[in-house]
Amino acid sequence: MPTTDLRAPRRRRRAFATGLTALALALGLLAGGPPAPTKAAAYDHFYANFAGEELMRAMNLDRVARGLAPLSPDSTLEGIARDRALACPSNPSLTIRGRARDMADRQYLSHSVKGCTKAGGTAFTAFDLVKAFGYTYGAIGEDISDNNYPASATSYATGCALGGGGCHGSTTLPWTVAVTERGFMNSSQHRANILSSSYGRFGCAAWNASSGYHYYACYFVASGNGHLDGAAPWVGNASGVGAVFRTGSTPTFTAAAYDGYSLLSDGYAAIDGVRIRNWAWDHIGLGATLSARAPALRAGKHTFTWWVRDASGRARVLRFSFSVSG
C-alpha cells in the first residue's frame, strides 16, 4: 500500500500579549461570598500529554465537521509518536525516544530519524520505526510540525475549507495546538492525511524542546495491529464519600486515576457543578493521585465531581454526595 510522507513548515510565534483564561465560579458556594476565579490550569503552561490529546481531538472535530467519521485512537501509535524507546539498528548507542521526543530532544524536524540508517545505508524513517516495534499496517502517513506559540487558550474554527472559510463550528485549544492543526488543514497534503477515508486509526503526541519549541508527530494508519483505546480511565479510591463536614470547613478531597493503555491528559474537580480545580498533565504515566481543596462551604448537601481524560480523549466522571452541617 502507498505511504504518505509529509511535514508542516516550521511556524514561528509572532508577538503576543499573555493572558490566562479564567473560569468564573457561581455565587452561593462559599459560606462567606463568591471566591476569586479559578485559573484554567490546562492553559497556563505547555503540557505534553494534554497537547497531544488536544491535537487528536481537533483532528477528529475537523473530520466530523467535514462529514467524516472520527478516527479511532490507537494507544500503540500514540506511544511511538511520543517517546517509546528503540535503539537505532545501525548505531546501538543512539536511543530513539519516539518521534516527538526525539525531534524535541535533538531539535530537528524530519521524517527520517537523525543519525540513524538501515543496514544498507539508507535513511531510517518514521515508518521504519513503526515496523521495528512489530506494528503492521496496510497504509501509513505521518504529519509532523513544530512551533513556539504559547499554550494559552484560543478559539479554533473547525472544518474549514482549504485556505479558510466554510467552517462548521469552533472549539477551544491551546494556541500552539491550534497553530499546528491550522497549518495542517491549510496544506493540501497534510490535510489529505487528516481527512483521508483510507485511514481508520491514528495516534498523536507532543513534546517540548529546551529551545521553547513544541514538537508534534501524528501517525495515520489503515488496518493497524495496535491497541484501539475505547476505554476511559478508572477513577476511584475517593475520599469524602458521604462525609459530613462543618460549615465553613475547607476539606481536601483525594482520589486516584489510572488508565491501562493511554497516558492521562487532563481533568478537573467540581462541587455542585462549579470547578474548584483544573489541571493538565505533562509527561506523567498511566496513573496519578488527585487532590483538590474545597473552599469554605455552606450548610447543606453537595455533589462532588472528579472528571479525568486520557490522551486518547476518553473521559471518566465520578460523582458522590457529601454534607455540611448547619
Short mmCIF file of C-alpha atoms in Angstrom, two decimals:
data_model
loop_
_atom_site.label_atom_id
_atom_site.label_comp_id
_atom_site.label_asym_id
_atom_site.label_seq_id
_atom_site.Cartn_x
_atom_site.Cartn_y
_atom_site.Cartn_z
CA MET A 1 0.00 0.00 0.00
CA PRO A 2 1.24 3.54 -0.67
CA THR A 3 2.58 5.68 2.12
CA THR A 4 2.35 9.41 2.63
CA ASP A 5 5.44 11.26 3.81
CA LEU A 6 4.55 14.80 4.82
CA ARG A 7 5.52 17.51 7.21
CA ALA A 8 4.37 21.01 8.02
CA PRO A 9 6.59 24.05 7.72
CA ARG A 10 8.15 25.48 10.87
CA ARG A 11 5.89 28.11 12.32
CA ARG A 12 7.36 30.86 14.45
CA ARG A 13 5.46 32.74 17.07
CA ARG A 14 4.51 36.31 16.43
CA ALA A 15 4.36 38.94 19.18
CA PHE A 16 1.51 38.34 21.57
CA ALA A 17 0.06 39.59 24.82
CA THR A 18 -0.12 36.96 27.53
CA GLY A 19 -3.29 36.30 29.45
CA LEU A 20 -4.82 33.39 31.31
CA THR A 21 -8.35 32.15 30.73
CA ALA A 22 -10.37 32.01 33.96
CA LEU A 23 -13.47 30.11 34.95
CA ALA A 24 -15.93 32.21 36.96
CA LEU A 25 -17.33 30.41 39.98
CA ALA A 26 -21.04 30.59 40.66
CA LEU A 27 -22.39 32.58 43.57
CA GLY A 28 -23.57 30.83 46.72
CA LEU A 29 -20.92 28.11 47.01
CA LEU A 30 -18.92 29.81 49.73
CA ALA A 31 -20.07 30.43 53.24
CA GLY A 32 -18.64 33.92 53.00
CA GLY A 33 -19.44 35.00 49.44
CA PRO A 34 -18.10 34.32 45.94
CA PRO A 35 -14.42 33.36 45.53
CA ALA A 36 -11.88 34.66 43.08
CA PRO A 37 -11.97 32.94 39.68
CA THR A 38 -10.22 29.59 39.38
CA LYS A 39 -7.32 29.60 36.93
CA ALA A 40 -7.83 27.30 33.94
CA ALA A 41 -4.65 25.38 34.63
CA ALA A 42 -4.73 23.47 31.35
CA TYR A 43 -3.74 26.72 29.58
CA ASP A 44 -1.18 28.18 31.99
CA HIS A 45 1.70 26.06 30.68
CA PHE A 46 2.60 23.66 27.88
CA TYR A 47 1.57 20.16 28.95
CA ALA A 48 2.77 17.44 26.56
CA ASN A 49 0.11 14.84 27.35
CA PHE A 50 -2.66 17.39 27.05
CA ALA A 51 -1.27 18.90 23.84
CA GLY A 52 -1.15 15.51 22.12
CA GLU A 53 -4.70 14.72 23.17
CA GLU A 54 -5.96 18.13 22.06
CA LEU A 55 -4.36 17.72 18.62
CA MET A 56 -6.14 14.39 18.18
CA ARG A 57 -9.40 15.94 19.35
CA ALA A 58 -9.00 18.82 16.89
CA MET A 59 -8.34 16.44 14.01
CA ASN A 60 -11.48 14.45 14.74
CA LEU A 61 -13.53 17.63 15.07
CA ASP A 62 -12.27 18.71 11.65
CA ARG A 63 -13.20 15.31 10.22
CA VAL A 64 -16.70 15.31 11.71
CA ALA A 65 -17.27 18.91 10.55
CA ARG A 66 -16.44 17.74 7.02
CA GLY A 67 -18.93 14.87 7.25
CA LEU A 68 -16.39 12.14 8.02
CA ALA A 69 -16.31 9.58 10.80
CA PRO A 70 -13.75 10.23 13.56
CA LEU A 71 -10.53 8.23 13.57
CA SER A 72 -10.07 5.67 16.36
CA PRO A 73 -7.31 6.44 18.88
CA ASP A 74 -4.54 3.83 18.80
CA SER A 75 -2.54 3.95 22.04
CA THR A 76 0.32 1.98 20.46
CA LEU A 77 0.74 4.67 17.81
CA GLU A 78 0.48 7.35 20.50
CA GLY A 79 3.40 5.78 22.35
CA ILE A 80 5.58 5.57 19.24
CA ALA A 81 4.65 9.12 18.27
CA ARG A 82 5.51 10.30 21.78
CA ASP A 83 8.55 8.66 23.41
CA ARG A 84 8.62 4.86 23.11
CA ALA A 85 12.33 3.99 23.01
CA LEU A 86 14.22 1.91 20.45
CA ALA A 87 17.94 1.53 19.73
CA CYS A 88 18.98 2.60 16.23
CA PRO A 89 19.70 -0.59 14.21
CA SER A 90 22.94 0.81 12.76
CA ASN A 91 24.02 2.70 15.88
CA PRO A 92 23.02 0.92 19.13
CA SER A 93 24.44 3.80 21.18
CA LEU A 94 21.67 6.03 19.77
CA THR A 95 18.35 5.57 21.53
CA ILE A 96 15.40 6.86 19.50
CA ARG A 97 12.85 8.07 22.04
CA GLY A 98 9.75 8.09 19.88
CA ARG A 99 9.04 10.74 17.27
CA ALA A 100 8.03 13.90 19.12
CA ARG A 101 10.51 13.50 21.96
CA ASP A 102 13.41 12.50 19.70
CA MET A 103 12.87 15.53 17.47
CA ALA A 104 12.45 17.82 20.50
CA ASP A 105 15.47 16.46 22.39
CA ARG A 106 17.74 16.68 19.33
CA GLN A 107 15.90 19.65 17.77
CA TYR A 108 15.34 18.57 14.19
CA LEU A 109 12.25 18.10 12.03
CA SER A 110 12.35 15.26 9.54
CA HIS A 111 10.56 12.06 8.57
CA SER A 112 13.97 10.36 8.72
CA VAL A 113 15.48 9.76 12.15
CA LYS A 114 18.54 11.95 12.54
CA GLY A 115 21.82 9.99 12.67
CA CYS A 116 20.23 6.60 12.05
CA THR A 117 20.35 4.44 8.93
CA LYS A 118 19.23 0.97 7.90
CA ALA A 119 21.66 -1.86 7.19
CA GLY A 120 22.07 -0.79 3.56
CA GLY A 121 22.91 2.78 4.50
CA THR A 122 19.56 4.32 3.56
CA ALA A 123 17.67 6.57 5.97
CA PHE A 124 15.82 5.01 8.89
CA THR A 125 12.40 6.65 8.56
CA ALA A 126 9.43 7.25 10.82
CA PHE A 127 7.72 4.32 9.10
CA ASP A 128 10.71 2.05 9.71
CA LEU A 129 10.43 2.96 13.38
CA VAL A 130 6.81 1.76 13.46
CA LYS A 131 7.77 -1.52 11.80
CA ALA A 132 10.66 -2.04 14.23
CA PHE A 133 8.16 -2.21 17.08
CA GLY A 134 6.34 -5.04 15.29
CA TYR A 135 3.49 -2.81 14.22
CA THR A 136 1.91 -3.85 10.91
CA TYR A 137 -0.41 -1.80 8.72
CA GLY A 138 -2.00 -1.61 5.31
CA ALA A 139 -1.15 2.05 4.69
CA ILE A 140 0.52 4.75 6.75
CA GLY A 141 1.05 8.51 6.80
CA GLU A 142 2.73 10.97 9.13
CA ASP A 143 2.24 14.68 9.83
CA ILE A 144 4.90 16.48 11.88
CA SER A 145 5.34 20.09 12.90
CA ASP A 146 6.89 22.41 15.45
CA ASN A 147 6.24 25.96 16.65
CA ASN A 148 6.94 28.19 19.62
CA TYR A 149 3.47 29.64 20.10
CA PRO A 150 2.21 29.79 23.71
CA ALA A 151 -0.20 27.32 25.27
CA SER A 152 -2.79 29.90 26.30
CA ALA A 153 -6.39 29.23 25.25
CA THR A 154 -7.64 30.34 21.86
CA SER A 155 -10.65 29.65 19.65
CA TYR A 156 -10.20 27.29 16.69
CA ALA A 157 -12.72 27.15 13.83
CA THR A 158 -13.36 23.56 12.74
CA GLY A 159 -14.00 22.01 9.34
CA CYS A 160 -12.72 24.98 7.35
CA ALA A 161 -12.08 24.73 3.63
CA LEU A 162 -8.52 24.70 2.33
CA GLY A 163 -7.20 28.21 2.82
CA GLY A 164 -10.04 29.21 5.17
CA GLY A 165 -13.78 29.85 5.00
CA GLY A 166 -16.65 27.38 5.03
CA CYS A 167 -16.06 26.48 8.67
CA HIS A 168 -18.50 24.46 10.75
CA GLY A 169 -18.28 25.23 14.46
CA SER A 170 -15.43 26.02 16.82
CA THR A 171 -13.64 24.76 19.90
CA THR A 172 -11.08 25.97 22.44
CA LEU A 173 -7.50 24.75 22.04
CA PRO A 174 -4.05 25.64 23.36
CA TRP A 175 -2.75 28.25 20.94
CA THR A 176 0.25 26.14 19.91
CA VAL A 177 -2.07 23.21 19.07
CA ALA A 178 -4.43 25.46 17.10
CA VAL A 179 -1.49 26.78 15.05
CA THR A 180 -0.36 23.21 14.33
CA GLU A 181 -3.77 21.97 13.25
CA ARG A 182 -4.50 25.07 11.17
CA GLY A 183 -1.17 24.62 9.41
CA PHE A 184 -2.00 21.01 8.65
CA MET A 185 -5.51 21.84 7.42
CA ASN A 186 -4.20 24.65 5.19
CA SER A 187 -1.73 22.31 3.48
CA SER A 188 -3.35 20.11 0.84
CA GLN A 189 -1.01 17.19 1.54
CA HIS A 190 -1.25 17.30 5.34
CA ARG A 191 -4.98 17.85 5.08
CA ALA A 192 -5.23 14.72 2.93
CA ASN A 193 -3.84 12.65 5.80
CA ILE A 194 -6.29 14.08 8.32
CA LEU A 195 -9.35 13.79 6.07
CA SER A 196 -8.45 10.55 4.28
CA SER A 197 -11.08 7.83 4.13
CA SER A 198 -8.29 5.25 3.81
CA TYR A 199 -7.15 5.62 7.42
CA GLY A 200 -9.18 4.30 10.32
CA ARG A 201 -6.94 4.94 13.31
CA PHE A 202 -4.34 7.43 14.46
CA GLY A 203 -2.02 8.43 17.27
CA CYS A 204 -0.56 11.87 18.02
CA ALA A 205 1.89 13.16 20.60
CA ALA A 206 3.73 16.31 21.60
CA TRP A 207 6.98 17.20 23.37
CA ASN A 208 8.65 20.40 24.47
CA ALA A 209 12.24 21.25 23.48
CA SER A 210 14.70 23.15 25.64
CA SER A 211 14.56 25.88 22.99
CA GLY A 212 10.89 26.52 23.80
CA TYR A 213 9.65 24.89 20.61
CA HIS A 214 6.81 22.37 20.80
CA TYR A 215 7.13 19.34 18.54
CA TYR A 216 4.19 17.33 17.22
CA ALA A 217 4.01 13.95 15.49
CA CYS A 218 0.93 12.11 14.22
CA TYR A 219 0.66 8.69 12.62
CA PHE A 220 -2.33 7.67 10.49
CA VAL A 221 -2.78 4.02 9.53
CA ALA A 222 -5.15 1.55 7.90
CA SER A 223 -5.53 -1.99 9.25
CA GLY A 224 -3.06 -1.49 12.08
CA ASN A 225 -2.42 -4.07 14.78
CA GLY A 226 -2.04 -1.63 17.70
CA HIS A 227 -4.40 -1.25 20.64
CA LEU A 228 -7.57 0.70 19.91
CA ASP A 229 -8.25 2.53 23.15
CA GLY A 230 -12.00 2.70 23.65
CA ALA A 231 -11.93 2.72 27.46
CA ALA A 232 -11.89 5.77 29.73
CA PRO A 233 -9.57 5.98 32.73
CA TRP A 234 -10.55 4.35 36.01
CA VAL A 235 -11.22 6.84 38.84
CA GLY A 236 -11.72 5.59 42.39
CA ASN A 237 -10.50 5.43 46.00
CA ALA A 238 -12.26 8.74 46.54
CA SER A 239 -12.24 10.35 49.97
CA GLY A 240 -15.22 12.27 51.36
CA VAL A 241 -17.93 9.98 50.00
CA GLY A 242 -21.00 10.51 52.22
CA ALA A 243 -18.93 12.55 54.68
CA VAL A 244 -20.31 15.31 56.90
CA PHE A 245 -18.24 18.48 57.38
CA ARG A 246 -18.76 21.58 59.49
CA THR A 247 -19.96 24.83 57.97
CA GLY A 248 -17.03 26.92 56.77
CA SER A 249 -14.60 24.00 56.65
CA THR A 250 -12.30 23.57 53.65
CA PRO A 251 -11.76 19.81 53.30
CA THR A 252 -9.25 18.34 50.85
CA PHE A 253 -10.72 15.63 48.63
CA THR A 254 -8.50 12.96 47.11
CA ALA A 255 -8.89 10.15 44.59
CA ALA A 256 -6.80 8.03 42.22
CA ALA A 257 -6.87 7.77 38.42
CA TYR A 258 -5.44 5.05 36.21
CA ASP A 259 -5.56 4.07 32.55
CA GLY A 260 -4.36 0.73 31.22
CA TYR A 261 -3.20 1.95 27.80
CA SER A 262 -3.14 5.73 27.28
CA LEU A 263 -1.40 8.37 29.37
CA LEU A 264 -3.53 10.69 31.48
CA SER A 265 -4.23 14.05 29.83
CA ASP A 266 -6.25 16.45 31.99
CA GLY A 267 -9.06 16.78 34.48
CA TYR A 268 -10.98 18.87 36.95
CA ALA A 269 -12.69 18.77 40.34
CA ALA A 270 -16.07 20.43 40.90
CA ILE A 271 -18.58 20.97 43.69
CA ASP A 272 -22.21 21.40 42.66
CA GLY A 273 -21.09 21.87 39.07
CA VAL A 274 -18.62 24.64 39.95
CA ARG A 275 -14.99 23.83 39.22
CA ILE A 276 -12.64 24.25 42.17
CA ARG A 277 -9.54 22.95 40.42
CA ASN A 278 -8.43 22.37 36.80
CA TRP A 279 -5.22 20.70 35.68
CA ALA A 280 -3.39 19.05 32.80
CA TRP A 281 -0.53 16.55 32.85
CA ASP A 282 2.97 16.77 31.42
CA HIS A 283 4.89 13.52 30.85
CA ILE A 284 3.00 11.68 33.59
CA GLY A 285 2.36 7.97 33.09
CA LEU A 286 -0.76 5.84 33.33
CA GLY A 287 -1.68 6.71 36.92
CA ALA A 288 -1.89 9.70 39.25
CA THR A 289 -3.16 10.82 42.64
CA LEU A 290 -5.84 13.52 42.52
CA SER A 291 -6.25 16.22 45.15
CA ALA A 292 -8.46 19.30 45.43
CA ARG A 293 -9.17 21.56 48.40
CA ALA A 294 -12.71 22.85 48.72
CA PRO A 295 -13.50 26.49 49.50
CA ALA A 296 -15.38 27.30 52.72
CA LEU A 297 -18.71 25.53 52.24
CA ARG A 298 -22.24 26.49 53.17
CA ALA A 299 -24.55 24.12 55.03
CA GLY A 300 -26.50 21.56 53.05
CA LYS A 301 -25.99 18.63 50.73
CA HIS A 302 -23.39 18.91 47.97
CA THR A 303 -22.21 16.89 44.97
CA PHE A 304 -18.53 16.38 44.27
CA THR A 305 -17.30 15.55 40.75
CA TRP A 306 -13.99 14.18 39.55
CA TRP A 307 -13.50 14.32 35.75
CA VAL A 308 -10.41 12.73 34.16
CA ARG A 309 -9.48 12.33 30.47
CA ASP A 310 -6.75 10.24 28.88
CA ALA A 311 -4.54 11.02 25.87
CA SER A 312 -6.93 9.09 23.61
CA GLY A 313 -9.71 11.54 24.51
CA ARG A 314 -11.73 9.13 26.66
CA ALA A 315 -13.13 10.71 29.84
CA ARG A 316 -14.43 9.30 33.12
CA VAL A 317 -16.71 11.01 35.65
CA LEU A 318 -17.01 10.05 39.33
CA ARG A 319 -19.69 11.79 41.38
CA PHE A 320 -20.69 11.42 45.01
CA SER A 321 -22.55 13.33 47.70
CA PHE A 322 -21.38 14.83 50.97
CA SER A 323 -22.99 17.15 53.51
CA VAL A 324 -22.11 20.23 55.51
CA SER A 325 -23.76 20.60 58.92
CA GLY A 326 -25.50 23.81 59.92
#
